[in-house]
Structure formats: structure tokens, C-alpha cells
Amino acid sequence: MYHFVLWCTFRDFAVTLSFIDCYRWFSHIFNDTLRSVPSTYPNIFENFCKKMDVANIEDKFNKALRMLDLEREDRALDILNEIITKAQKEKDALFFIRASCVLGELFFQKGETEKAQQYLLNVISTPYEKNDVVDYEKAVAASILHQIG
């Protein structure tokens, strides 16, 4: 059974709850407050979820980089491909560019230049407003594409 740790910030202790207990606790609170919630709260909650989703993609991206540092390329490839798929669905050009650039670099280092070229061309051809991170990724992609020829 899954367990969650509920941290109480005003005291130095944690309570371990089962998934069912957490669900009951949160649904009880949510149902009690739902009656007094203005109609704008669902929009606020939806925007919060979108921000959490971006954080989730960023966490996955950082996890993929850590996997590469630990030389677990297979797991990193899976995560990066998952990020690219999710970024395409959500039209998140930033993480599409970042993940594509990392995959392009990885395939270039492994000598798989055709795959590398495909990912790096995605980096170059994806439009994005002026951004230092994107500018760096595009410069890296252009440099590797120049080396490929």
C-alpha cells in the first residue's frame, strides 16, 4: 500500500497516512470549502495545475540529466522522449527545444549522426522568443550540425 507523509510546518513531526486516508482527508476539506468557494477558484486551481505541470516537466528534464550523469542512458532516453511527446501535446516549445538538444548531443556523441541531425534540426527550426537558455541550445545545435556537415 502507498503511504504519504504529511508534514506539519508548525510542529516537528510527520504523520504517515495511507492513500485512502489522504483521499478522505482532502475530500472532506475540499467538500466543506467548496460550498463557500467563489466561481473564480476553479480557474485559479486550473492555472495552478498548469504551473505544476511545467514544474513536473522541468523535474523530469533534470532527472534525465542526472541519469545521463550516472551513465544510465536508456532511462534518460525514455524520459527525454516522454518530455518531447508531452511538450508537443502541450505546445511547450522551451522543453521541446531543451530535450531535443540533449538528445541530439547524445546521439552525436554515440556516433548516430542521422538521429542527432533530426533532433538538432528540431531545435533550430522551432520558433521561440528571445531567451538565453534557448539561444544557448540553438547555438549548441548549430555547432554540432556544422560538425556533422
mmCIF file of C-alpha atoms in Angstrom:
data_model
loop_
_atom_site.group_PDB
_atom_site.id
_atom_site.type_symbol
_atom_site.label_atom_id
_atom_site.label_comp_id
_atom_site.label_asym_id
_atom_site.label_seq_id
_atom_site.Cartn_x
_atom_site.Cartn_y
_atom_site.Cartn_z
ATOM 1 C CA MET A 1 0.000 0.000 0.000
ATOM 2 C CA TYR A 2 1.241 3.512 -0.779
ATOM 3 C CA HIS A 3 1.873 5.867 2.098
ATOM 4 C CA PHE A 4 2.269 9.600 2.078
ATOM 5 C CA VAL A 5 3.990 11.743 4.639
ATOM 6 C CA LEU A 6 2.025 14.773 5.771
ATOM 7 C CA TRP A 7 4.371 17.402 7.203
ATOM 8 C CA CYS A 8 3.052 19.860 9.738
ATOM 9 C CA THR A 9 5.005 23.086 9.439
ATOM 10 C CA PHE A 10 4.151 24.365 12.883
ATOM 11 C CA ARG A 11 5.494 21.236 14.631
ATOM 12 C CA ASP A 12 8.450 18.975 14.058
ATOM 13 C CA PHE A 13 6.671 15.735 13.314
ATOM 14 C CA ALA A 14 5.242 13.824 10.407
ATOM 15 C CA VAL A 15 2.214 11.589 10.157
ATOM 16 C CA THR A 16 2.214 8.686 7.745
ATOM 17 C CA LEU A 17 -1.164 8.216 6.115
ATOM 18 C CA SER A 18 -2.392 5.648 3.668
ATOM 19 C CA PHE A 19 -3.626 6.773 0.276
ATOM 20 C CA ILE A 20 -7.231 6.177 1.374
ATOM 21 C CA ASP A 21 -6.749 8.293 4.495
ATOM 22 C CA CYS A 22 -5.263 11.128 2.424
ATOM 23 C CA TYR A 23 -8.086 10.923 -0.062
ATOM 24 C CA ARG A 24 -10.713 11.028 2.681
ATOM 25 C CA TRP A 25 -8.989 13.876 4.476
ATOM 26 C CA PHE A 26 -8.554 16.050 1.382
ATOM 27 C CA SER A 27 -12.020 15.303 0.010
ATOM 28 C CA HIS A 28 -13.545 16.204 3.385
ATOM 29 C CA ILE A 29 -11.731 19.547 3.411
ATOM 30 C CA PHE A 30 -12.497 20.165 -0.250
ATOM 31 C CA ASN A 31 -16.220 19.384 0.146
ATOM 32 C CA ASP A 32 -16.524 21.629 3.201
ATOM 33 C CA THR A 33 -14.865 24.573 1.476
ATOM 34 C CA LEU A 34 -16.477 24.017 -1.921
ATOM 35 C CA ARG A 35 -19.763 25.478 -0.709
ATOM 36 C CA SER A 36 -18.104 28.822 0.008
ATOM 37 C CA VAL A 37 -15.761 28.921 -2.990
ATOM 38 C CA PRO A 38 -16.285 31.770 -5.468
ATOM 39 C CA SER A 39 -16.702 30.791 -9.104
ATOM 40 C CA THR A 40 -13.198 32.082 -9.958
ATOM 41 C CA TYR A 41 -11.455 29.450 -7.817
ATOM 42 C CA PRO A 42 -11.717 26.638 -10.380
ATOM 43 C CA ASN A 43 -9.820 28.885 -12.830
ATOM 44 C CA ILE A 44 -7.189 29.598 -10.198
ATOM 45 C CA PHE A 45 -6.906 25.870 -9.492
ATOM 46 C CA GLU A 46 -6.611 25.111 -13.224
ATOM 47 C CA ASN A 47 -3.806 27.693 -13.613
ATOM 48 C CA PHE A 48 -2.068 26.235 -10.563
ATOM 49 C CA CYS A 49 -2.246 22.762 -12.125
ATOM 50 C CA LYS A 50 -0.705 24.083 -15.347
ATOM 51 C CA LYS A 51 2.160 25.618 -13.370
ATOM 52 C CA MET A 52 2.634 22.346 -11.521
ATOM 53 C CA ASP A 53 2.717 20.537 -14.860
ATOM 54 C CA VAL A 54 5.529 22.818 -16.040
ATOM 55 C CA ALA A 55 7.386 22.076 -12.823
ATOM 56 C CA ASN A 56 6.779 18.384 -13.487
ATOM 57 C CA ILE A 57 8.349 18.647 -16.959
ATOM 58 C CA GLU A 58 11.284 20.557 -15.514
ATOM 59 C CA ASP A 59 11.732 17.931 -12.799
ATOM 60 C CA LYS A 60 11.682 15.184 -15.421
ATOM 61 C CA PHE A 61 14.201 17.093 -17.532
ATOM 62 C CA ASN A 62 16.539 17.460 -14.542
ATOM 63 C CA LYS A 63 16.057 13.771 -13.747
ATOM 64 C CA ALA A 64 17.067 12.861 -17.312
ATOM 65 C CA LEU A 65 20.227 14.954 -16.957
ATOM 66 C CA ARG A 66 21.044 13.196 -13.688
ATOM 67 C CA MET A 67 20.503 9.825 -15.378
ATOM 68 C CA LEU A 68 22.984 10.833 -18.061
ATOM 69 C CA ASP A 69 25.479 11.834 -15.352
ATOM 70 C CA LEU A 70 25.024 8.379 -13.828
ATOM 71 C CA GLU A 71 25.546 6.802 -17.271
ATOM 72 C CA ARG A 72 22.014 5.394 -17.379
ATOM 73 C CA GLU A 73 21.420 6.417 -20.981
ATOM 74 C CA ASP A 74 18.470 4.097 -21.626
ATOM 75 C CA ARG A 75 16.440 5.617 -18.799
ATOM 76 C CA ALA A 76 17.455 9.142 -19.816
ATOM 77 C CA LEU A 77 16.385 8.470 -23.426
ATOM 78 C CA ASP A 78 12.976 7.276 -22.240
ATOM 79 C CA ILE A 79 12.468 10.355 -20.074
ATOM 80 C CA LEU A 80 13.626 12.779 -22.774
ATOM 81 C CA ASN A 81 11.357 11.182 -25.386
ATOM 82 C CA GLU A 82 8.484 11.398 -22.914
ATOM 83 C CA ILE A 83 9.243 15.099 -22.394
ATOM 84 C CA ILE A 84 9.288 15.723 -26.151
ATOM 85 C CA THR A 85 5.935 13.981 -26.605
ATOM 86 C CA LYS A 86 4.378 15.887 -23.704
ATOM 87 C CA ALA A 87 5.874 19.189 -24.832
ATOM 88 C CA GLN A 88 4.466 18.708 -28.336
ATOM 89 C CA LYS A 89 0.996 17.975 -26.945
ATOM 90 C CA GLU A 90 1.084 20.997 -24.650
ATOM 91 C CA LYS A 91 2.855 23.234 -27.179
ATOM 92 C CA ASP A 92 5.712 23.826 -24.732
ATOM 93 C CA ALA A 93 8.449 24.910 -27.119
ATOM 94 C CA LEU A 94 11.015 25.536 -24.365
ATOM 95 C CA PHE A 95 11.213 21.952 -23.146
ATOM 96 C CA PHE A 96 10.769 20.603 -26.660
ATOM 97 C CA ILE A 97 13.896 22.536 -27.627
ATOM 98 C CA ARG A 98 15.855 21.611 -24.499
ATOM 99 C CA ALA A 99 15.075 17.885 -24.644
ATOM 100 C CA SER A 100 15.697 17.753 -28.400
ATOM 101 C CA CYS A 101 19.081 19.422 -27.960
ATOM 102 C CA VAL A 102 20.148 16.964 -25.255
ATOM 103 C CA LEU A 103 19.066 14.016 -27.416
ATOM 104 C CA GLY A 104 20.876 15.490 -30.405
ATOM 105 C CA GLU A 105 24.071 15.872 -28.375
ATOM 106 C CA LEU A 106 23.744 12.357 -27.002
ATOM 107 C CA PHE A 107 23.252 10.745 -30.402
ATOM 108 C CA PHE A 108 26.129 12.815 -31.819
ATOM 109 C CA GLN A 109 28.447 11.553 -29.061
ATOM 110 C CA LYS A 110 27.342 7.978 -29.778
ATOM 111 C CA GLY A 111 28.119 8.432 -33.491
ATOM 112 C CA GLU A 112 24.482 8.222 -34.626
ATOM 113 C CA THR A 113 24.636 11.358 -36.735
ATOM 114 C CA GLU A 114 21.340 10.875 -38.602
ATOM 115 C CA LYS A 115 19.341 10.744 -35.364
ATOM 116 C CA ALA A 116 21.391 13.596 -33.945
ATOM 117 C CA GLN A 117 20.743 15.694 -37.023
ATOM 118 C CA GLN A 118 16.981 15.084 -36.780
ATOM 119 C CA TYR A 119 16.789 16.287 -33.167
ATOM 120 C CA LEU A 120 19.156 19.203 -33.702
ATOM 121 C CA LEU A 121 17.188 20.416 -36.725
ATOM 122 C CA ASN A 122 14.108 20.410 -34.481
ATOM 123 C CA VAL A 123 15.994 22.716 -32.098
ATOM 124 C CA ILE A 124 16.972 25.116 -34.876
ATOM 125 C CA SER A 125 13.591 25.169 -36.610
ATOM 126 C CA THR A 126 11.367 25.592 -33.537
ATOM 127 C CA PRO A 127 10.454 29.263 -33.090
ATOM 128 C CA TYR A 128 10.805 30.802 -29.643
ATOM 129 C CA GLU A 129 11.064 34.352 -28.338
ATOM 130 C CA LYS A 130 14.402 35.756 -27.200
ATOM 131 C CA ASN A 131 15.613 33.660 -24.286
ATOM 132 C CA ASP A 132 19.140 32.979 -23.005
ATOM 133 C CA VAL A 133 18.523 29.255 -22.493
ATOM 134 C CA VAL A 134 17.008 28.806 -25.953
ATOM 135 C CA ASP A 135 19.764 30.894 -27.538
ATOM 136 C CA TYR A 136 22.349 28.635 -25.905
ATOM 137 C CA GLU A 137 20.552 25.445 -27.019
ATOM 138 C CA LYS A 138 20.283 26.755 -30.580
ATOM 139 C CA ALA A 139 23.974 27.699 -30.604
ATOM 140 C CA VAL A 140 24.929 24.206 -29.400
ATOM 141 C CA ALA A 141 22.677 22.635 -32.048
ATOM 142 C CA ALA A 142 24.137 24.824 -34.796
ATOM 143 C CA SER A 143 27.690 23.980 -33.731
ATOM 144 C CA ILE A 144 27.043 20.232 -33.771
ATOM 145 C CA LEU A 145 25.187 20.443 -37.086
ATOM 146 C CA HIS A 146 28.205 22.296 -38.504
ATOM 147 C CA GLN A 147 30.484 19.486 -37.277
ATOM 148 C CA ILE A 148 28.202 16.870 -38.858
ATOM 149 C CA GLY A 149 28.411 18.729 -42.128
#
